[in-house]
Structures are given as C-alpha cells and as structure tokens.
Short mmCIF file of C-alpha atoms in Angstrom, two decimals:
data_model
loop_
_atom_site.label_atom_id
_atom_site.label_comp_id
_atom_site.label_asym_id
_atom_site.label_seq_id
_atom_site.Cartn_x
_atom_site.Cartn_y
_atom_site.Cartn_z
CA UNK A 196 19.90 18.93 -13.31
CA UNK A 197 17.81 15.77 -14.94
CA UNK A 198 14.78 17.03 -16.57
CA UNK A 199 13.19 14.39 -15.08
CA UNK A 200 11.86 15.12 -11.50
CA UNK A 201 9.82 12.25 -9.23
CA UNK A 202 8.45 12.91 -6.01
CA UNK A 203 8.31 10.18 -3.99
CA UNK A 204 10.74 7.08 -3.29
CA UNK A 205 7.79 4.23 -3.08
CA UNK A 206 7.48 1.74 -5.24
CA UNK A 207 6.24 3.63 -8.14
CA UNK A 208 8.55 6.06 -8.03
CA UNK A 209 11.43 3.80 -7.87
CA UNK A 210 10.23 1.25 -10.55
CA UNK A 211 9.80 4.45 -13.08
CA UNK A 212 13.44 5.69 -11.76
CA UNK A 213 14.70 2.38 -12.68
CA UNK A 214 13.30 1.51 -15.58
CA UNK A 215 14.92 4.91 -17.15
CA UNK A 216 17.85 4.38 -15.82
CA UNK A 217 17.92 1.24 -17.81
CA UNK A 218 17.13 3.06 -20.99
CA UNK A 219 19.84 5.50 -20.26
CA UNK A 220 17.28 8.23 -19.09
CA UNK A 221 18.52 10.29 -15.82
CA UNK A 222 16.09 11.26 -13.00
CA UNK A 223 16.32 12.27 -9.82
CA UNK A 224 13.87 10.92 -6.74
CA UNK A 225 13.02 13.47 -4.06
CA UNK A 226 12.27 12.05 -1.40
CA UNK A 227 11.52 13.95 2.41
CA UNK A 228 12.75 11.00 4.26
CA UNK A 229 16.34 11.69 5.83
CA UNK A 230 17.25 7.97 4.74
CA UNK A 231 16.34 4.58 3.67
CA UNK A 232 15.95 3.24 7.13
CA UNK A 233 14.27 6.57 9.10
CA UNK A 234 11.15 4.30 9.02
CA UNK A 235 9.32 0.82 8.81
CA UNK A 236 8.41 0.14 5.69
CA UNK A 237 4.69 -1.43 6.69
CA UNK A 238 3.71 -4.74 5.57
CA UNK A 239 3.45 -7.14 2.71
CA UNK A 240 2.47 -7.11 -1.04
CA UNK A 241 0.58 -9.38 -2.79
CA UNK A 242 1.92 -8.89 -6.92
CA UNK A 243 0.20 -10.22 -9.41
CA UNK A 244 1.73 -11.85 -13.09
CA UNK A 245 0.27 -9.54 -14.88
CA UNK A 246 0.76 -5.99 -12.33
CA UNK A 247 3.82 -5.87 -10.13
CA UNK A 248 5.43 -8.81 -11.12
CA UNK A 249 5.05 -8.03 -14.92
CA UNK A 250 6.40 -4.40 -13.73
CA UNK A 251 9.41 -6.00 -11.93
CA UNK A 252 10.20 -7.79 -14.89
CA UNK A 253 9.76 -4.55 -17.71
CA UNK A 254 12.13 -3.19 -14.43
CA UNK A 255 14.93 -6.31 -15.18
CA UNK A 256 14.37 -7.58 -11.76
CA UNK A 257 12.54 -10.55 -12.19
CA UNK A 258 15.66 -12.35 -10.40
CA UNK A 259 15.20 -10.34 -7.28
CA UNK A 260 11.53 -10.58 -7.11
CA UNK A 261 11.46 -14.63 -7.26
CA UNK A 262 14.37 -14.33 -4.06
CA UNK A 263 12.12 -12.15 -1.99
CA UNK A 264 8.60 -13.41 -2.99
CA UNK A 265 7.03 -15.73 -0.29
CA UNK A 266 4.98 -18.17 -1.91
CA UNK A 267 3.81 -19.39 1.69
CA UNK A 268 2.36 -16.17 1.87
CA UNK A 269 -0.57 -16.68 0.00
CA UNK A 270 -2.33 -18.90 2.48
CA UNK A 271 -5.42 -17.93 3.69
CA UNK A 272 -7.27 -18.67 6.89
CA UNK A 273 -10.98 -16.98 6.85
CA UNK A 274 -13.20 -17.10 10.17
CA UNK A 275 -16.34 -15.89 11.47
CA UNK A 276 -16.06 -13.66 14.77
CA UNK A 277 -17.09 -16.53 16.68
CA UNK A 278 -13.95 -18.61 15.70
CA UNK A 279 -15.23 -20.99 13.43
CA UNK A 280 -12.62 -21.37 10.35
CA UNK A 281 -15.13 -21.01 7.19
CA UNK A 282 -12.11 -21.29 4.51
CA UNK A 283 -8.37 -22.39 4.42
CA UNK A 284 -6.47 -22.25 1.77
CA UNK A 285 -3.15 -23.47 2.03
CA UNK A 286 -0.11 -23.10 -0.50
CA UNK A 287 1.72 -25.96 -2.12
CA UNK A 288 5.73 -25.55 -2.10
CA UNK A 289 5.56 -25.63 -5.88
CA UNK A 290 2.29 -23.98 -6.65
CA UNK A 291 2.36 -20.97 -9.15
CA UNK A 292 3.19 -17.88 -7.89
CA UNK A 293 -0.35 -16.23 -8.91
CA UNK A 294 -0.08 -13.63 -5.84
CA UNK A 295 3.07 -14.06 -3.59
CA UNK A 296 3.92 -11.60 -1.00
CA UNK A 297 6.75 -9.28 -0.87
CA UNK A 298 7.57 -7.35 2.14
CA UNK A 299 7.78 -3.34 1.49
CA UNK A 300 10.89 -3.12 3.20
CA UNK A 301 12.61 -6.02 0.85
CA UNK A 302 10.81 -4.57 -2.40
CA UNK A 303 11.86 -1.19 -1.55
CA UNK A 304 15.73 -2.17 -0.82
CA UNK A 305 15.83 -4.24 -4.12
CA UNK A 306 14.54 -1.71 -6.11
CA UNK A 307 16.94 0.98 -4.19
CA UNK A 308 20.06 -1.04 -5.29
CA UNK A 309 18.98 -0.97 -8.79
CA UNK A 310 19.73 2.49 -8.97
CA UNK A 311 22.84 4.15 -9.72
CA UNK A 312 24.04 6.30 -6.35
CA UNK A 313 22.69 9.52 -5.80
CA UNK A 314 19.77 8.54 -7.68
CA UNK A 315 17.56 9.46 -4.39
CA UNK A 316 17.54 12.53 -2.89
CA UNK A 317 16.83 12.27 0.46
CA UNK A 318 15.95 14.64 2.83
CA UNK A 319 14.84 16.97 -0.27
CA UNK A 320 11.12 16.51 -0.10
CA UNK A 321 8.51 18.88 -2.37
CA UNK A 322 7.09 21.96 -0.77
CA UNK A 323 5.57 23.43 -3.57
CA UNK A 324 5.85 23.22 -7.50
CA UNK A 325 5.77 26.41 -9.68
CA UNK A 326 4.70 26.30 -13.49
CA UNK A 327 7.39 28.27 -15.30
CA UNK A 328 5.26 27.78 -18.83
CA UNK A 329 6.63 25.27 -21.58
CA UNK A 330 6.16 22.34 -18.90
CA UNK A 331 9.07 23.47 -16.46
CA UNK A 332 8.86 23.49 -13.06
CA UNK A 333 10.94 25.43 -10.55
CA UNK A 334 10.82 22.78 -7.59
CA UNK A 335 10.90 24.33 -3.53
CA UNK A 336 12.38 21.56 -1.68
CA UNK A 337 12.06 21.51 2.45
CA UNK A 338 15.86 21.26 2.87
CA UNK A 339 15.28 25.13 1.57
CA UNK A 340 16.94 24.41 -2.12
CA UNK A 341 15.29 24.38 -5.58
CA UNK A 342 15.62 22.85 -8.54
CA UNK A 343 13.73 23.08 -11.92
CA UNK A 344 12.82 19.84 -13.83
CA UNK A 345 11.02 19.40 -17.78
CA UNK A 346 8.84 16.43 -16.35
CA UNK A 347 7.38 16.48 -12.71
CA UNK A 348 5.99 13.00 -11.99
CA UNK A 349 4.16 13.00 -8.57
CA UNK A 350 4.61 9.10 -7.22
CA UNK A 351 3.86 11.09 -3.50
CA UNK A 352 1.56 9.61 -2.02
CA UNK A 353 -2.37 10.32 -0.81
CA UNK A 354 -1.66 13.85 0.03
CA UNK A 355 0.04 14.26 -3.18
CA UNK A 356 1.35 17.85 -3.91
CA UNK A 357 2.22 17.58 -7.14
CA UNK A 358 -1.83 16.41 -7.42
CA UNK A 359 -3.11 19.89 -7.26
CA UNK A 360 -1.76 20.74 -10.45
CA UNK A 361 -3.80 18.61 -12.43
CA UNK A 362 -6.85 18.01 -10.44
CA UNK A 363 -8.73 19.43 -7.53
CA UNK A 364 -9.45 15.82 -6.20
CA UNK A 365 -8.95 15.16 -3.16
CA UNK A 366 -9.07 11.82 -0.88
CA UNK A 367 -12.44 11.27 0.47
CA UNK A 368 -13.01 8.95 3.98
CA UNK A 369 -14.26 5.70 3.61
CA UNK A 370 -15.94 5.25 7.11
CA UNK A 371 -13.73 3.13 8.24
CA UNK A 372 -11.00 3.17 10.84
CA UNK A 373 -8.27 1.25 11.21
CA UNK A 374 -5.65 0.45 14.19
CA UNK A 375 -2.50 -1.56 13.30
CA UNK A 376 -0.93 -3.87 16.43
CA UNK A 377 1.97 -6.10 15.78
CA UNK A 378 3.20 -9.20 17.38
CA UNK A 379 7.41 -9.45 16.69
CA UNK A 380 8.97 -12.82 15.96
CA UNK A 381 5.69 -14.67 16.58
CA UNK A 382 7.22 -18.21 15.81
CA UNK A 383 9.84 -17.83 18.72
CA UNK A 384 7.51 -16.07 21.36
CA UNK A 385 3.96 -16.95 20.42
CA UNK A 386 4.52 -20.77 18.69
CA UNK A 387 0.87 -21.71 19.53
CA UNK A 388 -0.03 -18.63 18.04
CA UNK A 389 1.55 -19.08 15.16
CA UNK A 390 0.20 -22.50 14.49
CA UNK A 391 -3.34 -21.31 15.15
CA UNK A 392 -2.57 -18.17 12.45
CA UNK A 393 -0.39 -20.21 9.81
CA UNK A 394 1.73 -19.04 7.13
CA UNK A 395 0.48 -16.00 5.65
CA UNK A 396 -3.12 -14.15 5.92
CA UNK A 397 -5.50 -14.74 8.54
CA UNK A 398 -8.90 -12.72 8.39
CA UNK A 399 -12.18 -13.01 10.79
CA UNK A 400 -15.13 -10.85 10.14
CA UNK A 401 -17.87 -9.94 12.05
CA UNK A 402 -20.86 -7.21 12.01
CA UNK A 403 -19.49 -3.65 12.11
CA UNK A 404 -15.66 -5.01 12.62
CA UNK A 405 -12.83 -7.24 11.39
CA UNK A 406 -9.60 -8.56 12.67
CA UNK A 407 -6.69 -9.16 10.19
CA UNK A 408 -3.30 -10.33 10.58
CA UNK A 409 -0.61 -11.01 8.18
CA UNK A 410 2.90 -12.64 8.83
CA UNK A 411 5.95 -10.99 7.47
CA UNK A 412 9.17 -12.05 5.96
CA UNK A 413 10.56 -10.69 9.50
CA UNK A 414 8.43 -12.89 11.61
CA UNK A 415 6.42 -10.22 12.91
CA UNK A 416 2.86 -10.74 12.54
CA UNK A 417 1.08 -7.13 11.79
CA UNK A 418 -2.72 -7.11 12.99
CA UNK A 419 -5.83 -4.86 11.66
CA UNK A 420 -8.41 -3.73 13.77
CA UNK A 421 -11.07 -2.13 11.44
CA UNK A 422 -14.32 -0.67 12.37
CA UNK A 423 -16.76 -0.61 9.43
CA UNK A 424 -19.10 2.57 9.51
CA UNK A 425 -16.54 4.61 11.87
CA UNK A 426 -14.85 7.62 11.36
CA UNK A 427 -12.21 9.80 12.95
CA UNK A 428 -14.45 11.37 15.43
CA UNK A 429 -15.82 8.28 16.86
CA UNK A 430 -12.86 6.55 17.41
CA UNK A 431 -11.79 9.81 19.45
CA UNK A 432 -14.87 9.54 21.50
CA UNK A 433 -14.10 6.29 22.78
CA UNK A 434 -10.90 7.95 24.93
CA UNK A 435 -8.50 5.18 23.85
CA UNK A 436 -5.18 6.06 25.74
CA UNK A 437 -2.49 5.50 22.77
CA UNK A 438 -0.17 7.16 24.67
CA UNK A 439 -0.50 3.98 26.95
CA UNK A 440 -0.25 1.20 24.83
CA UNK A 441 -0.70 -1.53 27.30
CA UNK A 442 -4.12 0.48 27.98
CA UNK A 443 -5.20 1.00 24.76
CA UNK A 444 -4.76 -2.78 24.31
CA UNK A 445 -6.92 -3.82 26.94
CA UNK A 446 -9.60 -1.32 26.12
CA UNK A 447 -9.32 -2.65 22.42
CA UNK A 448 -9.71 -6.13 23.26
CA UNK A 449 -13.12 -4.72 25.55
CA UNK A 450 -14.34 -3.33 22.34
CA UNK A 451 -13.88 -6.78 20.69
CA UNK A 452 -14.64 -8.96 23.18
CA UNK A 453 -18.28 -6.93 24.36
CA UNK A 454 -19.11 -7.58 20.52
CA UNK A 455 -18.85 -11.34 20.78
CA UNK A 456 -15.77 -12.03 19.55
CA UNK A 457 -14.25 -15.20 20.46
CA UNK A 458 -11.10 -15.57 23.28
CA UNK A 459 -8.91 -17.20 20.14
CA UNK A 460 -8.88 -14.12 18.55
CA UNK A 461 -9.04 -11.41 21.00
CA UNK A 462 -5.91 -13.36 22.70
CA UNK A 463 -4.26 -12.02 19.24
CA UNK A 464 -4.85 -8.27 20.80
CA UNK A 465 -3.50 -9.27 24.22
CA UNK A 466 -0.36 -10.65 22.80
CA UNK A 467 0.88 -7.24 21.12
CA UNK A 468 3.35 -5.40 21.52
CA UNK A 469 3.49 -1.22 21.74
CA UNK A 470 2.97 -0.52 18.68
CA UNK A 471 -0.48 0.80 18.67
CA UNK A 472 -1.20 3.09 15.39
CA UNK A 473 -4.97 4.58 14.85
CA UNK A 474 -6.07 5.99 11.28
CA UNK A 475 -8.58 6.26 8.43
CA UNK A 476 -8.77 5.30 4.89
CA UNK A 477 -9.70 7.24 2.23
CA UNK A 478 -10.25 7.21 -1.32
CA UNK A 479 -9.71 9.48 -4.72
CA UNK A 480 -13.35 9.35 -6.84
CA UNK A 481 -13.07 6.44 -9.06
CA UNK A 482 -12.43 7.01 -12.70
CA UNK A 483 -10.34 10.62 -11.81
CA UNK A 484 -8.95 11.33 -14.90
CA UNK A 485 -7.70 15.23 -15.65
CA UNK A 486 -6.74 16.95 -18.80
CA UNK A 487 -3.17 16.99 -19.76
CA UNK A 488 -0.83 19.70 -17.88
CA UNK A 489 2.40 19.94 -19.80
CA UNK A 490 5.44 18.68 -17.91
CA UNK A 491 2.86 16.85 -15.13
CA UNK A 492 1.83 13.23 -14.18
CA UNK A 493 0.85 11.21 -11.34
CA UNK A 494 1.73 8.18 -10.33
CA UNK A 495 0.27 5.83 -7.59
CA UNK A 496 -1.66 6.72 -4.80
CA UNK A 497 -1.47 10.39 -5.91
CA UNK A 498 -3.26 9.54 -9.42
CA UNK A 499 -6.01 6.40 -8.36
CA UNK A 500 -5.87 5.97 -4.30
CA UNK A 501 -8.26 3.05 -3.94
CA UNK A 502 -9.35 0.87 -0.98
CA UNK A 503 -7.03 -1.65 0.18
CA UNK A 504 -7.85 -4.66 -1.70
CA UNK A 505 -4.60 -5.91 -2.97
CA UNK A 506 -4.82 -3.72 -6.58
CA UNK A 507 -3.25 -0.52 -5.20
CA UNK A 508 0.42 -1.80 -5.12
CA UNK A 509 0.33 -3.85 -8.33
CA UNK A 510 -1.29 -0.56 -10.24
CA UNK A 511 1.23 1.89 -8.68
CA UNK A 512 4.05 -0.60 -10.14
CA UNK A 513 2.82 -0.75 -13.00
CA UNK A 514 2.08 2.77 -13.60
CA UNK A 515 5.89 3.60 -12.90
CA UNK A 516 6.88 0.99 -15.52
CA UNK A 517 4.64 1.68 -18.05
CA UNK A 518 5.37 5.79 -17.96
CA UNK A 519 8.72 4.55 -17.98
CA UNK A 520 8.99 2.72 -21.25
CA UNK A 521 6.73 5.38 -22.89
CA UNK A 522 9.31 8.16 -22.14
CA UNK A 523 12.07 5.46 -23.55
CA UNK A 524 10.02 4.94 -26.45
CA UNK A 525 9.93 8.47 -27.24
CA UNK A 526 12.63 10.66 -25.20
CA UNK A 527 12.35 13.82 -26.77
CA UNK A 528 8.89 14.35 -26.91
CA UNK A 529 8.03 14.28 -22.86
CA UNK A 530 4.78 15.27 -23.47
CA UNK A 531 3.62 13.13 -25.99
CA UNK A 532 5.48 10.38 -23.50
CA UNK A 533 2.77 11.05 -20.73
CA UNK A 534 -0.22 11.77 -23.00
CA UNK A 535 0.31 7.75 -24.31
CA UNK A 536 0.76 6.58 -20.50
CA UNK A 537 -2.21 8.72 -19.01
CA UNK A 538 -4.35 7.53 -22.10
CA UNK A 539 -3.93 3.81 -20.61
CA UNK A 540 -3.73 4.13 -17.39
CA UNK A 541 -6.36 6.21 -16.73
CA UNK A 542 -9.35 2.93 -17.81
CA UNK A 543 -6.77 0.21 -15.98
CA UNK A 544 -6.93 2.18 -12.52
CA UNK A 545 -10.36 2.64 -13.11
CA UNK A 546 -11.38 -1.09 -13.51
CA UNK A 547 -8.85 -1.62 -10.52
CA UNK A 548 -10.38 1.14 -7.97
CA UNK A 549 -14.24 -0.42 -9.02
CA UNK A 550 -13.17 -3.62 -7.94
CA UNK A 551 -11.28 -2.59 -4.64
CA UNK A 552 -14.44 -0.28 -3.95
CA UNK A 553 -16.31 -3.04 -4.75
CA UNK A 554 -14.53 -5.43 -1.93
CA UNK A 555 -14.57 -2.74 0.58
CA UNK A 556 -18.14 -2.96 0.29
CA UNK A 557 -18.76 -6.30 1.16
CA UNK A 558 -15.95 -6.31 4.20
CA UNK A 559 -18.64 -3.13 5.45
CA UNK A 560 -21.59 -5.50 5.15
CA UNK A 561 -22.73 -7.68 8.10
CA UNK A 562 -21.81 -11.13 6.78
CA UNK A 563 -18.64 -10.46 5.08
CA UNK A 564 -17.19 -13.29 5.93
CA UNK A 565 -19.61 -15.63 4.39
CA UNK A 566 -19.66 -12.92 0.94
CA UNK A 567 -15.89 -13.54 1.06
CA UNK A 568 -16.05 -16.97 1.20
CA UNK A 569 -17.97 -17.11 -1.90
CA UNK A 570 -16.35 -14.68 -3.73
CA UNK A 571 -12.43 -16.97 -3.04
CA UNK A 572 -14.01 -20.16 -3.57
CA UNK A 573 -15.46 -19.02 -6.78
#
C-alpha cells in the first residue's frame, strides 16, 4: 500500500494526488463517495493568479484550466433590495483572467483524469484513524477494510476526521443561514431572466438578508438566500415545508417580499425549481495552527474553514500543491516534508480567513450593499 494516504477527493486532495503523481510519488485518495457522479458538484470557483490558478499550473494543468475557465464569469451586478443596480461590472472578451470561474464539477473531472486509474478509492471513506507510533496509521475504512499509510493528509472536509488528531478545533456557526434554489437552463426557459441577471454574479443586499445568484457553465443559475443573524433554530421555527418545495418557495418569497424586497428579485424565487437545500455556515478560529503530529496534515477546509468569500477554494488548492512539491522536494523525510508546508501555510490561511471573516462582516451589516460597493470600486 502507498505510504501516502489522503482523505478526501476535493480539490485539495486531488491537486496534492496529482502533483505527486507527477513527481513519481504514489498515493491513494479515499474517498466515501460510491463514484464520481453520485452527486452535484455545487457551483463555481473564482481562482486567482496567484492561488488556484498558480496551483493548477505547479499541478501541469494550466492547459485545462484556460479550457474550462469562464472569463464571462466575472461580471458583477450589485443591487440594493429595492432593485436599484448600485454597481455593474462587466467583462471584456479579452480582459485578464484576474478571477475566472470554474465550475466544481469541470475542475473536479479535469483534475480526476490527471490521475493514473485507481488513484481514487471510492466508496472507501475514513471511519477512524489509529496512531500506530513512528507516524503510521492503521486506516478503518466504511466499506469495513483497513489499510495503514506513513503520511495521513486529511483534505476531508469541515467535519474533518483526520482533524481530531491534531487539534481539538472544531467549526463554530457563523449566524447565518443559508438556502440554495436553482433555476436550470435559465437562457432557454427564463431569457428575460437571464438578461436582467447577466453573465456571471448577481448580488442584492438588504438589512438582515441577501439574495445571490450565480450562472454556471451548465446554464443553471444557483440562487442564495442568506439570513444574516439566523441560526439553525430559527430557521426551524419558521415551519418551512422542504419536503414541499413548491411550498417552501412561496413561503420563501413571503419572507422576502414582507421585508421589502422588490418583485424583480423575488420573481428569481418564484422561478425555481425543487431543489430547495437549507443549512448553516460555520467557521474554524482564525489563525488554528497545531503542533506537529508525525505522519499528520490537513488540508483545506479541515485545516482553515473560512467564510465564503472567494479565498477558501484558491487556499485549499494551493495547500494541496504546495504539500505536494515539499514531499517531492524531500521524499524520504515525510516529516520534515509537512513541517516546511505547515510552517507556510499556517500565516497564508491566516491572512486569507481574516479577510473572508472580514467580508462576512460587512454582508451581516445593514448597508452591505453600499460597504460592498466601496470596497469593488476601490
């Protein structure tokens, strides 16, 4: 078996899986999915020069990532909850591709073919990990195997459960809830829609709430509902019938529409289609560092979980490619490998989780949208 174990077939784990595989360095993703295609992959990515796309490129798929980025997707349409557009930004067809988006499900499938076959394990996702002293682990997988590994590198996720041996961290809510709608192929069914949303991100704030959509490669058009100063237990108490999506709609756009929210944008909510998916976000403390554990490392979401601000992605990629090219750099020392990554990384997903905690402030605060128009047009 590799002595190189990661848990977790997102993007981090796949960039690091990749990037030793070009440097001749065998690992093995586990990953509990059954298969590439058991799921949706969620939406788009916005990566930067210097974080995904530099990671892409340490990854030798530079090629790939300028065929899938969407340069139209960095448009930008900002409103007020009233309706009034406050800031558009539109992209030229040969303006520089400072923060293109990727869809997951296209960035996942690139980085899947990089990889030699069998390089995924699917359906063999972590149970537990036990220390076996000198850095091994002896790995309990849910298919009811194990394995044992010289390096376990935890690229899995929020609930992370290769996190607990390192750190007793744990994601902490945000107050804020979040409800993802979607409306497919919005250019063929909803063409005044999609000339009122345009190309790529359309955003309108208001007190307490905010409405953001995004249009993917796909055509679908994935809509936000966040509620700013919310948690779990409120968003139970308003009896939203999920089970019922057509329901849960109408009692969504109520919600909206009793706040003052203007008919062009609660006609977004109307137009959806079933999928109707509640949750919360949460956060690891920023700065969370840990001392070293030999054979351990996170990647990802399971090392620096941040607010969604468009850093969480590029850091995660570049985490994987940067552990990657210290283990290259120094193969037989695995140790000494993740000492050198941890030593960086651990400042660079601090500067990038202050900034994203940062942003999630001001999208909380009453007149976000007139904070956010200052902060892009600066």
């Amino acid at each position: 078996m590799p002595p190189i174990a990661i848990v977790g077939a997102g993007p981090a784990g796949l960039v690091l899986a990749r990037v030793l595989h070009l440097h001749g360095i065998e690992a093995v993703v586990y990953e509990r999915e059954a298969s590439p295609t058991v799921r949706t992959q969620g939406g788009m990515l916005d990566l930067t020069p210097g974080g995904g796309q530099r990671a892409l490129r340490e990854a030798g798929l530079e090629a790939e990532f300028l065929r899938i980025a969407r340069r139209e997707g960095q448009d930008l349409r900002l409103l007020d909850h009233t309706g009034a557009v406050l800031l558009r930004q539109d992209t030229a067809d040969d303006a520089p591709l400072e923060r293109p988006e990727v869809d997951r499900a296209d960035l996942r499938a690139v980085l899947l073919d990089s990889l030699p076959a069998g390089a995924v394990a699917w359906g063999r996702g972590l149970v537990r990990a036990e220390p076996l002293g000198g850095g091994e682990h002896r790995l309990y997988l849910a298919d009811g195997g194990t394995d044992t590994c010289e390096l376990l590198v935890g690229a899995d996720g929020a609930n992370s459960r290769v996190r607990p041996l390192v750190t007793d961290a744990r994601p902490v809510p945000l107050g804020t809830v979040v409800i993802e709608l979607g409306i497919p192929d919005l250019a063929r069914t909803r063409p005044d829609l999609a000339a009122r949303v345009g190309r790529g991100n359309y955003w309108a704030y208001g007190p307490d709430r905010s409405l953001s959509a995004q249009l993917n490669g796909d055509g679908r058009l994935r809509i936000y509902l966040s509620f700013h100063g919310r948690d779990e237990e409120w968003l139970a108490s308003l009896g939203i019938p999920f089970g019922d999506p057509a329901r849960a709609r109408a009692r969504l756009r109520e919600l909206y529409a009793g706040a003052g929210w203007a008919p062009q944008l609660t006609e977004l909510i109307d137009a959806c289609d079933d999928t109707v998916w509640p949750r919360s976000l949460s956060a690891l403390p920023v700065g969370l560092t840990w001392a070293p554990v030999p054979g351990v490392t996170l990647l990802g979401d399971a090392a620096h979980l941040m607010p969604p601000a468009g850093n969480g992605a590029n850091e995660a990629l570049l985490d994987g490619a940067e552990l990657g090219l210290a283990i290259a750099a120094g193969p037989g020392d695995l140790d000494a490998a993740v000492r050198r990554y941890e030593t960086a990384m651990f400042p660079r997903a601090e500067e990038a989780a202050r900034f994203s905690a940062r942003i999630h402030e001001v999208l909380k605060s009453p007149d976000a949208a007139q904070q956010l128009v200052g902060f892009l047009a600066g």
